[in-house]
Structure formats: structure tokens, C-alpha cells
Amino acid sequence: MAAAAAAAGGGGERSSTRERLLAALEDLELLARELIEILAISRNQKLPQPGEESQILELLIQRDGEFQELMKLAVDQGKIHHEMQLLEKVVEKRDNDIQQLQKQLKEAEHILATAVYQAKEKLKSIEKARKGAISSEEIIKYAHRISASNAVCAPLTWVPGDPRRPYPTDLEMRSGLLGQMNNPSTNGVNGHLPGDALAAGRLPDVLAPQYPWQSSDMSMNMLPPNHSNDFMLEPPGHNKENEDDVEVMSTDSSSSSSDSD
Amino acid sequence: MNRLPAFRGRQHPTLVISAALEAVSPLPGIVKLLAVANKDSQDVHQVLNELKNKFQEMRKLISAMPGISVSPEQQQQQLQNLREQVRTKNELLQKYKSLCMFEIPKE
């Protein structure tokens, strides 16, 4: 019994403190029962057995000492357990902080990625524009040709009742290529549609339709003749007004020279 | 019979329990039993019952004590792990809070 108690009380380092405490308590209880039985037997038989009683008492005292040591150890472990609980709370708070930081970094990454993507797209556009660069002179020339037809702005001299329109009128269409094709007897020398020339931004002088109200001065061919002059059915005496219109539209002759090449 | 001291709310429960357990030992009960062994059987039964109850109470208290489900070595290891976790996470947070995010790398 003593050997079993010692073996059980050894406990080993692997068993928990609670198991060791309960084992020690169990041993104490067994020893106490053993002692009570011996006392009962000796009382009934009235035979003193001091040897066995003293042995059990010694074991009891020894086991109680071990029990008290284990109790002290349990108290220390309780304090450490309290400290561990505090540390676990700190760890939990740090985990929350890290998660919050992670969310913010993720959001920042998304914003930056969007900004970088847009910047790259803009750089691509800039590069594309550089490759297809057009001189400003040509753009201004083209703008003059487009605006010379009075499609974007009425002439300065336009008044209500003026037959001029921002689109080709019936007379102009009839005097154009299609009209010439249907009426080969007309005095047109051009075989091209004025609209095509307008779309191309130029109308060769040779092929320009000759209208009564147009200026006879072909040297002023800075703009398509049929669009640069006054379209009113007026006597040639108004050519000066047409020239004024041309001058207003194009103050710089070099900038709006026609590409009749 | 030794009574367990009353719970004092301001102290940590572990400390209160430890004080109670330290004050309680089965030996006094056994000594008392020896003292009444030659007396009336009624006293003996009473002491035996008290001793039995004491053992049961001590078992309950041991089962309720926190932190003793592991050995001291295992508990120390767990404590070291927790301290290391706290240290590492503090360092990580400090690192990223003080990190300059907009350093342009030299190409």
C-alpha cells in the first residue's frame, strides 16, 4: 500500500497539477481509512498494534507534506494563469489592431491601384497623341475650311431674308457634280461633288464650280471658292463684300492656303 | 473541524481559495479522529462524517482551482508563447505605423 501510494504520489512531470493533487488527496483518504480500520480492529479485539499504526501515521504525515507542497504550487500556477489571461486579452486587442490595419492597407492599395491604372491610361493616350501628332497649322487650316462654309456661324452680314444657309442649297446641289451629271449641257467644268471637296477640306481650283456670284479672282483661293464667297444671287458688284467676308474669316492668308496639290 | 474562510470579494478568488486550502489539511481531522477513537461511537461517527465531508469539499475546490489543468512546465511554456506573441505583434504594429509608404525606389 505504501509503495502504491508512493508510486501514485510520484505523479511525474507529465501529469497536471490537478491530477497530482487529487492523487495525493486520494492517498490521504486511503491512509485515513486504513488507520480507522486498524483502530476499529484494535478496539474490538483490544489488541494494541502500535507498529502498523505508527507506520500509517508516518505515511500520512509524509503524504500531507507533499499535498501541502502541491497546494503551494497550485497557488503559484493560479497567479500565472491570471497573468496569462491578461496577456490573452492584450493579444486579442493586438489582433484587432492588425485586422484594422490590414483593412486600411487593403483600401489604400485599391485606391493606389486605381490611380496608377488611370495614370497609365493617360500616359498611353499621351504617347498615342504624340505618335499621331498633327501640326497646329494644319488643324487651324482645317478649322478655317470648315467654318468657311458658314455652317458653324452665320456670316457677319447675314440678315433675315438672306438666302444663304449653313447647308448646301438646292441651287448649289444642282450646280454640283450630281447636277452636272444629269445636265451635261450646263457650263460646269467640275466633275466632283462640292460636298466631297468640302469633306476633304479642299476643292481644287480647276474643278471649282463657277457661280455667277462668285468672285472671278481665283488667286484668292485660300478657301474653297463655293464656300468662301457670298452665296447671294447678286450682281458681281457685291464681290467686294464677299472679299470682306473672306478677310474676316481668314486674317492670315498663309494659315488658310488651300492644299490644291 | 476547520471551516473554510469566507470569500472576501476584493481579493482574487485564487488567493482566497489558496488561503482556504492552505489552512485546511486532512491531518487535523485525522488527529481528532484518533482523539475520539476510544470514546463514544457517536462521537466517532460524527468525526468520521466531518472527515468525509472535508475530503469531498477539498476535491471540489481542487477541481475549481484555475490554471492547474496543466503541469507547471507546460504552463510556463504557454506563458512564454503568449509573451512572444505580444512582443511580435507589438513590433509588427510599430513597424507598419512608422513605415513610410511612399518611398520611391531608385531605379
Short mmCIF file of C-alpha atoms in Angstrom, two decimals:
data_model
loop_
_atom_site.label_atom_id
_atom_site.label_comp_id
_atom_site.label_asym_id
_atom_site.label_seq_id
_atom_site.Cartn_x
_atom_site.Cartn_y
_atom_site.Cartn_z
CA MET A 1 0.00 0.00 0.00
CA ALA A 2 2.84 2.33 0.86
CA ALA A 3 4.59 1.52 -2.41
CA ALA A 4 1.38 2.14 -4.35
CA ALA A 5 0.91 5.43 -2.55
CA ALA A 6 4.46 6.46 -3.31
CA ALA A 7 4.08 5.49 -6.95
CA ALA A 8 0.81 7.36 -7.26
CA GLY A 9 2.22 10.31 -5.40
CA GLY A 10 5.26 10.50 -7.67
CA GLY A 11 2.98 11.90 -10.29
CA GLY A 12 5.68 12.53 -12.79
CA GLU A 13 6.23 15.73 -14.60
CA ARG A 14 3.79 14.97 -17.35
CA SER A 15 0.61 14.82 -15.27
CA SER A 16 -1.13 18.06 -14.45
CA THR A 17 -1.04 19.65 -11.03
CA ARG A 18 -4.73 18.93 -10.55
CA GLU A 19 -4.21 15.23 -11.15
CA ARG A 20 -1.35 15.16 -8.70
CA LEU A 21 -3.40 16.99 -6.07
CA LEU A 22 -6.32 14.63 -6.47
CA ALA A 23 -4.00 11.66 -6.34
CA ALA A 24 -2.43 12.97 -3.14
CA LEU A 25 -5.86 13.54 -1.66
CA GLU A 26 -6.89 10.04 -2.64
CA ASP A 27 -3.84 8.65 -0.91
CA LEU A 28 -4.59 10.61 2.22
CA GLU A 29 -8.12 9.33 2.23
CA LEU A 30 -6.97 5.74 1.79
CA LEU A 31 -4.45 6.09 4.56
CA ALA A 32 -7.09 7.63 6.79
CA ARG A 33 -9.44 4.72 6.12
CA GLU A 34 -6.69 2.25 6.76
CA LEU A 35 -5.94 3.92 10.05
CA ILE A 36 -9.62 3.91 11.04
CA GLU A 37 -9.88 0.21 10.21
CA ILE A 38 -6.84 -0.59 12.31
CA LEU A 39 -8.22 1.49 15.17
CA ALA A 40 -11.55 -0.29 14.89
CA ILE A 41 -9.93 -3.71 14.85
CA SER A 42 -7.68 -2.93 17.77
CA ARG A 43 -10.59 -1.52 19.73
CA ASN A 44 -12.74 -4.54 19.10
CA GLN A 45 -10.02 -7.03 19.72
CA LYS A 46 -8.43 -4.88 22.39
CA LEU A 47 -5.08 -5.77 20.94
CA PRO A 48 -2.67 -2.86 20.57
CA GLN A 49 -0.91 -2.70 17.19
CA PRO A 50 1.29 0.37 17.54
CA GLY A 51 3.71 -0.68 14.81
CA GLU A 52 1.25 -0.62 11.99
CA GLU A 53 -0.48 2.46 13.32
CA SER A 54 2.75 4.42 13.50
CA GLN A 55 3.71 3.33 10.01
CA ILE A 56 0.41 4.57 8.63
CA LEU A 57 0.73 7.78 10.59
CA GLU A 58 4.19 8.37 9.17
CA LEU A 59 2.89 7.84 5.67
CA LEU A 60 0.04 10.18 6.42
CA ILE A 61 2.39 12.90 7.57
CA GLN A 62 4.63 12.41 4.57
CA ARG A 63 1.75 12.48 2.15
CA ASP A 64 0.28 15.53 3.82
CA GLY A 65 3.58 17.34 3.37
CA GLU A 66 3.56 16.53 -0.33
CA PHE A 67 -0.05 17.64 -0.52
CA GLN A 68 0.83 20.99 1.05
CA GLU A 69 3.67 21.47 -1.44
CA LEU A 70 1.35 20.72 -4.30
CA MET A 71 -1.12 23.24 -2.90
CA LYS A 72 1.54 25.94 -2.90
CA LEU A 73 2.39 25.03 -6.47
CA ALA A 74 -1.30 25.26 -7.39
CA VAL A 75 -1.48 28.75 -5.88
CA ASP A 76 1.50 29.90 -7.92
CA GLN A 77 0.01 28.40 -11.05
CA GLY A 78 -3.20 30.27 -10.33
CA LYS A 79 -1.32 33.56 -10.26
CA ILE A 80 0.42 32.70 -13.52
CA HIS A 81 -2.94 31.75 -15.01
CA HIS A 82 -4.27 35.19 -14.10
CA GLU A 83 -1.31 36.81 -15.83
CA MET A 84 -1.89 34.62 -18.88
CA GLN A 85 -5.49 35.77 -19.04
CA LEU A 86 -4.34 39.38 -19.11
CA LEU A 87 -1.84 38.58 -21.85
CA GLU A 88 -4.56 36.83 -23.87
CA LYS A 89 -6.65 39.99 -23.71
CA VAL A 90 -3.68 42.01 -24.94
CA VAL A 91 -3.14 39.53 -27.77
CA GLU A 92 -6.78 39.79 -28.74
CA LYS A 93 -6.57 43.57 -28.85
CA ARG A 94 -3.43 43.41 -30.97
CA ASP A 95 -5.17 41.02 -33.35
CA ASN A 96 -8.00 43.52 -33.75
CA ASP A 97 -5.50 46.30 -34.39
CA ILE A 98 -3.73 44.21 -37.02
CA GLN A 99 -7.01 43.40 -38.72
CA GLN A 100 -7.94 47.08 -38.76
CA LEU A 101 -4.55 47.96 -40.22
CA GLN A 102 -4.96 45.24 -42.82
CA LYS A 103 -8.31 46.66 -43.89
CA GLN A 104 -6.85 50.15 -44.22
CA LEU A 105 -3.87 48.89 -46.21
CA LYS A 106 -6.18 46.96 -48.49
CA GLU A 107 -8.26 50.06 -49.09
CA ALA A 108 -5.16 52.15 -49.75
CA GLU A 109 -3.88 49.53 -52.16
CA HIS A 110 -7.15 49.63 -54.06
CA ILE A 111 -7.10 53.40 -54.30
CA LEU A 112 -3.48 53.47 -55.40
CA ALA A 113 -4.02 50.71 -57.94
CA THR A 114 -6.91 52.65 -59.46
CA ALA A 115 -4.85 55.84 -59.57
CA VAL A 116 -1.88 54.06 -61.15
CA TYR A 117 -4.11 52.42 -63.73
CA GLN A 118 -5.67 55.73 -64.70
CA ALA A 119 -2.27 57.38 -64.86
CA LYS A 120 -1.00 54.63 -67.15
CA GLU A 121 -4.03 55.04 -69.38
CA LYS A 122 -3.37 58.75 -69.59
CA LEU A 123 0.27 58.13 -70.42
CA LYS A 124 -0.82 55.76 -73.18
CA SER A 125 -3.13 58.42 -74.55
CA ILE A 126 -0.34 60.98 -74.43
CA GLU A 127 2.01 58.62 -76.23
CA LYS A 128 -0.63 57.85 -78.81
CA ALA A 129 -1.24 61.54 -79.37
CA ARG A 130 2.46 62.17 -79.74
CA LYS A 131 2.76 59.47 -82.39
CA GLY A 132 -0.13 60.88 -84.36
CA ALA A 133 0.88 64.49 -83.93
CA ILE A 134 -0.55 66.99 -86.33
CA SER A 135 0.80 70.45 -86.71
CA SER A 136 -1.32 73.21 -85.33
CA GLU A 137 -1.14 74.99 -88.66
CA GLU A 138 -2.98 72.16 -90.38
CA ILE A 139 -5.60 72.00 -87.69
CA ILE A 140 -6.20 75.72 -87.96
CA LYS A 141 -6.37 75.43 -91.72
CA TYR A 142 -8.92 72.67 -91.47
CA ALA A 143 -10.92 74.65 -88.96
CA HIS A 144 -10.97 77.56 -91.36
CA ARG A 145 -12.22 75.39 -94.17
CA ILE A 146 -14.98 74.00 -92.04
CA SER A 147 -16.05 77.36 -90.76
CA ALA A 148 -15.78 78.96 -94.19
CA SER A 149 -18.99 77.29 -95.26
CA ASN A 150 -20.82 79.27 -92.59
CA ALA A 151 -22.00 76.01 -91.05
CA VAL A 152 -20.88 76.90 -87.53
CA CYS A 153 -21.53 80.60 -87.58
CA ALA A 154 -23.56 82.91 -89.74
CA PRO A 155 -21.70 85.48 -91.77
CA LEU A 156 -21.40 88.86 -90.19
CA THR A 157 -23.54 90.38 -92.88
CA TRP A 158 -26.28 87.78 -92.70
CA VAL A 159 -29.72 89.21 -92.06
CA PRO A 160 -33.12 87.55 -92.03
CA GLY A 161 -34.09 87.00 -95.62
CA ASP A 162 -30.61 86.13 -96.72
CA PRO A 163 -30.90 83.01 -98.88
CA ARG A 164 -27.56 81.68 -97.65
CA ARG A 165 -27.79 78.60 -95.49
CA PRO A 166 -25.31 76.55 -93.49
CA TYR A 167 -26.07 73.57 -95.69
CA PRO A 168 -25.85 73.23 -99.47
CA THR A 169 -28.86 74.81 -101.03
CA ASP A 170 -30.82 73.50 -103.95
CA LEU A 171 -29.01 75.72 -106.35
CA GLU A 172 -25.64 74.64 -105.15
CA MET A 173 -26.56 70.99 -105.45
CA ARG A 174 -27.80 71.47 -108.93
CA SER A 175 -24.61 73.18 -109.88
CA GLY A 176 -22.56 70.44 -108.31
CA LEU A 177 -21.37 67.12 -109.76
CA LEU A 178 -24.67 65.35 -109.49
CA GLY A 179 -26.44 68.20 -111.16
CA GLN A 180 -23.82 68.29 -113.90
CA MET A 181 -24.19 64.58 -114.46
CA ASN A 182 -27.89 64.95 -115.05
CA ASN A 183 -27.48 68.07 -117.14
CA PRO A 184 -24.36 67.69 -119.20
CA SER A 185 -25.16 70.81 -121.14
CA THR A 186 -24.51 73.11 -118.25
CA ASN A 187 -21.35 75.11 -118.15
CA GLY A 188 -19.83 73.28 -115.27
CA VAL A 189 -16.26 72.16 -115.54
CA ASN A 190 -16.08 70.26 -112.45
CA GLY A 191 -16.84 66.62 -112.21
CA HIS A 192 -16.65 66.39 -108.47
CA LEU A 193 -19.21 66.88 -105.79
CA PRO A 194 -18.69 70.03 -103.87
CA GLY A 195 -19.56 68.00 -100.82
CA ASP A 196 -16.67 65.67 -101.35
CA ALA A 197 -14.34 68.57 -101.68
CA LEU A 198 -15.78 70.05 -98.54
CA ALA A 199 -15.34 66.78 -96.70
CA ALA A 200 -11.78 66.60 -97.90
CA GLY A 201 -11.27 70.12 -96.81
CA ARG A 202 -10.25 71.39 -100.18
CA LEU A 203 -11.50 71.97 -103.65
CA PRO A 204 -9.04 72.20 -106.47
CA ASP A 205 -9.22 75.46 -108.32
CA VAL A 206 -9.61 73.79 -111.67
CA LEU A 207 -12.60 71.83 -110.57
CA ALA A 208 -14.24 74.57 -108.59
CA PRO A 209 -17.77 75.33 -109.83
CA GLN A 210 -18.21 78.78 -111.28
CA TYR A 211 -21.20 80.60 -109.98
CA PRO A 212 -22.32 84.00 -111.11
CA TRP A 213 -22.00 85.49 -107.71
CA GLN A 214 -18.54 84.15 -107.07
CA SER A 215 -15.51 86.29 -107.31
CA SER A 216 -13.67 85.89 -110.57
CA ASP A 217 -10.37 86.27 -108.77
CA MET A 218 -9.13 82.74 -108.48
CA SER A 219 -5.97 83.85 -106.82
CA MET A 220 -7.95 84.39 -103.69
CA ASN A 221 -8.34 80.68 -103.42
CA MET A 222 -7.43 80.47 -99.82
CA LEU A 223 -10.68 78.72 -99.15
CA PRO A 224 -12.99 76.64 -101.34
CA PRO A 225 -14.46 79.17 -103.67
CA ASN A 226 -18.03 77.97 -103.43
CA HIS A 227 -17.93 78.23 -99.71
CA SER A 228 -15.71 81.14 -99.17
CA ASN A 229 -17.79 83.66 -101.08
CA ASP A 230 -21.13 85.19 -100.68
CA PHE A 231 -23.82 82.87 -101.97
CA MET A 232 -26.39 85.50 -102.59
CA LEU A 233 -27.66 85.81 -106.17
CA GLU A 234 -26.35 89.25 -106.62
CA PRO A 235 -24.58 91.07 -109.30
CA PRO A 236 -20.82 90.87 -109.30
CA GLY A 237 -20.76 94.25 -107.74
CA HIS A 238 -21.01 92.68 -104.36
CA ASN A 239 -17.78 90.84 -104.66
CA LYS A 240 -16.08 93.32 -102.51
CA GLU A 241 -18.42 92.35 -99.68
CA ASN A 242 -17.51 88.75 -100.28
CA GLU A 243 -13.90 89.62 -100.09
CA ASP A 244 -14.55 91.34 -96.82
CA ASP A 245 -16.17 88.17 -95.55
CA VAL A 246 -13.14 86.20 -96.61
CA GLU A 247 -10.86 88.61 -94.92
CA VAL A 248 -12.86 88.44 -91.74
CA MET A 249 -12.78 84.70 -91.76
CA SER A 250 -9.15 84.43 -92.53
CA THR A 251 -6.98 87.26 -91.50
CA ASP A 252 -3.80 85.33 -92.13
CA SER A 253 -3.54 84.25 -95.75
CA SER A 254 -0.73 81.85 -95.05
CA SER A 255 -2.69 79.97 -92.49
CA SER A 256 -5.56 79.10 -94.75
CA SER A 257 -3.88 78.39 -98.03
CA SER A 258 -5.58 75.60 -99.85
CA ASP A 259 -3.81 72.35 -100.37
CA SER A 260 -4.51 72.10 -104.00
CA ASP A 261 -1.66 69.79 -104.66
CA MET B 1 -13.46 20.99 12.32
CA ASN B 2 -11.68 23.59 10.32
CA ARG B 3 -14.07 25.87 8.47
CA LEU B 4 -13.29 27.42 5.16
CA PRO B 5 -12.79 31.21 5.48
CA ALA B 6 -15.48 33.41 3.98
CA PHE B 7 -14.90 34.79 0.46
CA ARG B 8 -13.54 38.31 0.58
CA GLY B 9 -14.71 39.96 -2.60
CA ARG B 10 -11.78 42.33 -3.03
CA GLN B 11 -9.22 39.59 -3.23
CA HIS B 12 -8.65 37.44 -6.24
CA PRO B 13 -10.63 34.20 -5.98
CA THR B 14 -7.49 32.15 -6.43
CA LEU B 15 -5.86 33.84 -3.48
CA VAL B 16 -8.93 33.29 -1.32
CA ILE B 17 -9.15 29.67 -2.28
CA SER B 18 -5.45 29.19 -1.74
CA ALA B 19 -5.70 30.65 1.74
CA ALA B 20 -8.58 28.32 2.49
CA LEU B 21 -6.80 25.28 1.17
CA GLU B 22 -3.59 26.10 2.89
CA ALA B 23 -5.44 26.32 6.16
CA VAL B 24 -7.18 23.03 5.52
CA SER B 25 -5.39 19.79 5.86
CA PRO B 26 -6.88 16.37 6.50
CA LEU B 27 -4.41 15.77 9.28
CA PRO B 28 -6.24 17.75 11.96
CA GLY B 29 -9.37 15.77 11.20
CA ILE B 30 -7.46 12.53 11.47
CA VAL B 31 -5.86 13.64 14.71
CA LYS B 32 -9.29 14.46 16.07
CA LEU B 33 -10.47 11.05 14.98
CA LEU B 34 -7.65 9.44 16.90
CA ALA B 35 -8.58 11.51 19.92
CA VAL B 36 -12.16 10.25 19.96
CA ALA B 37 -11.32 6.71 18.89
CA ASN B 38 -11.65 5.39 22.42
CA LYS B 39 -14.75 7.39 23.25
CA ASP B 40 -18.37 7.00 22.42
CA SER B 41 -19.16 5.60 18.96
CA GLN B 42 -21.48 8.53 18.32
CA ASP B 43 -18.58 10.97 18.52
CA VAL B 44 -16.55 8.73 16.28
CA HIS B 45 -19.31 8.66 13.66
CA GLN B 46 -19.60 12.40 13.81
CA VAL B 47 -15.87 12.91 13.33
CA LEU B 48 -15.87 10.37 10.53
CA ASN B 49 -18.64 12.23 8.75
CA GLU B 50 -16.81 15.52 9.15
CA LEU B 51 -13.65 13.98 7.76
CA LYS B 52 -15.55 12.54 4.84
CA ASN B 53 -17.19 15.90 4.08
CA LYS B 54 -13.86 17.63 4.28
CA PHE B 55 -12.37 15.33 1.69
CA GLN B 56 -15.32 15.98 -0.62
CA GLU B 57 -15.04 19.74 -0.22
CA MET B 58 -11.36 19.61 -0.95
CA ARG B 59 -11.99 17.64 -4.12
CA LYS B 60 -14.50 20.27 -5.25
CA LEU B 61 -12.12 23.08 -4.50
CA ILE B 62 -9.24 21.40 -6.33
CA SER B 63 -11.50 20.88 -9.36
CA ALA B 64 -12.49 24.56 -9.30
CA MET B 65 -8.99 25.98 -8.99
CA PRO B 66 -7.93 27.70 -12.25
CA GLY B 67 -4.67 27.16 -14.03
CA ILE B 68 -3.79 23.70 -12.68
CA SER B 69 -5.07 21.64 -15.59
CA VAL B 70 -1.53 21.63 -16.96
CA SER B 71 1.81 20.93 -15.41
CA PRO B 72 3.99 23.86 -14.30
CA GLU B 73 6.37 23.28 -17.19
CA GLN B 74 3.56 23.33 -19.74
CA GLN B 75 2.14 26.45 -18.15
CA GLN B 76 5.50 28.18 -18.34
CA GLN B 77 5.73 27.26 -22.00
CA GLN B 78 2.28 28.69 -22.64
CA LEU B 79 3.22 31.85 -20.79
CA GLN B 80 6.37 32.25 -22.87
CA ASN B 81 4.36 31.72 -26.05
CA LEU B 82 1.89 34.40 -25.06
CA ARG B 83 4.63 36.86 -24.21
CA GLU B 84 6.31 36.16 -27.53
CA GLN B 85 3.02 36.71 -29.37
CA VAL B 86 2.51 40.04 -27.66
CA ARG B 87 6.05 41.13 -28.42
CA THR B 88 5.86 40.10 -32.08
CA LYS B 89 2.52 41.77 -32.67
CA ASN B 90 3.64 44.96 -30.96
CA GLU B 91 6.71 45.03 -33.18
CA LEU B 92 4.62 44.41 -36.29
CA LEU B 93 2.21 47.21 -35.49
CA GLN B 94 5.02 49.59 -34.63
CA LYS B 95 6.79 48.72 -37.85
CA TYR B 96 3.84 49.41 -40.11
CA LYS B 97 2.74 52.53 -38.27
CA SER B 98 6.16 54.10 -38.63
CA LEU B 99 6.80 52.81 -42.15
CA CYS B 100 6.91 55.44 -44.90
CA MET B 101 4.72 54.04 -47.62
CA PHE B 102 5.70 56.48 -50.32
CA GLU B 103 9.40 55.92 -50.72
CA ILE B 104 10.19 55.93 -54.42
CA PRO B 105 12.61 53.12 -55.21
CA LYS B 106 15.72 54.16 -57.05
CA GLU B 107 15.69 52.65 -60.49
#
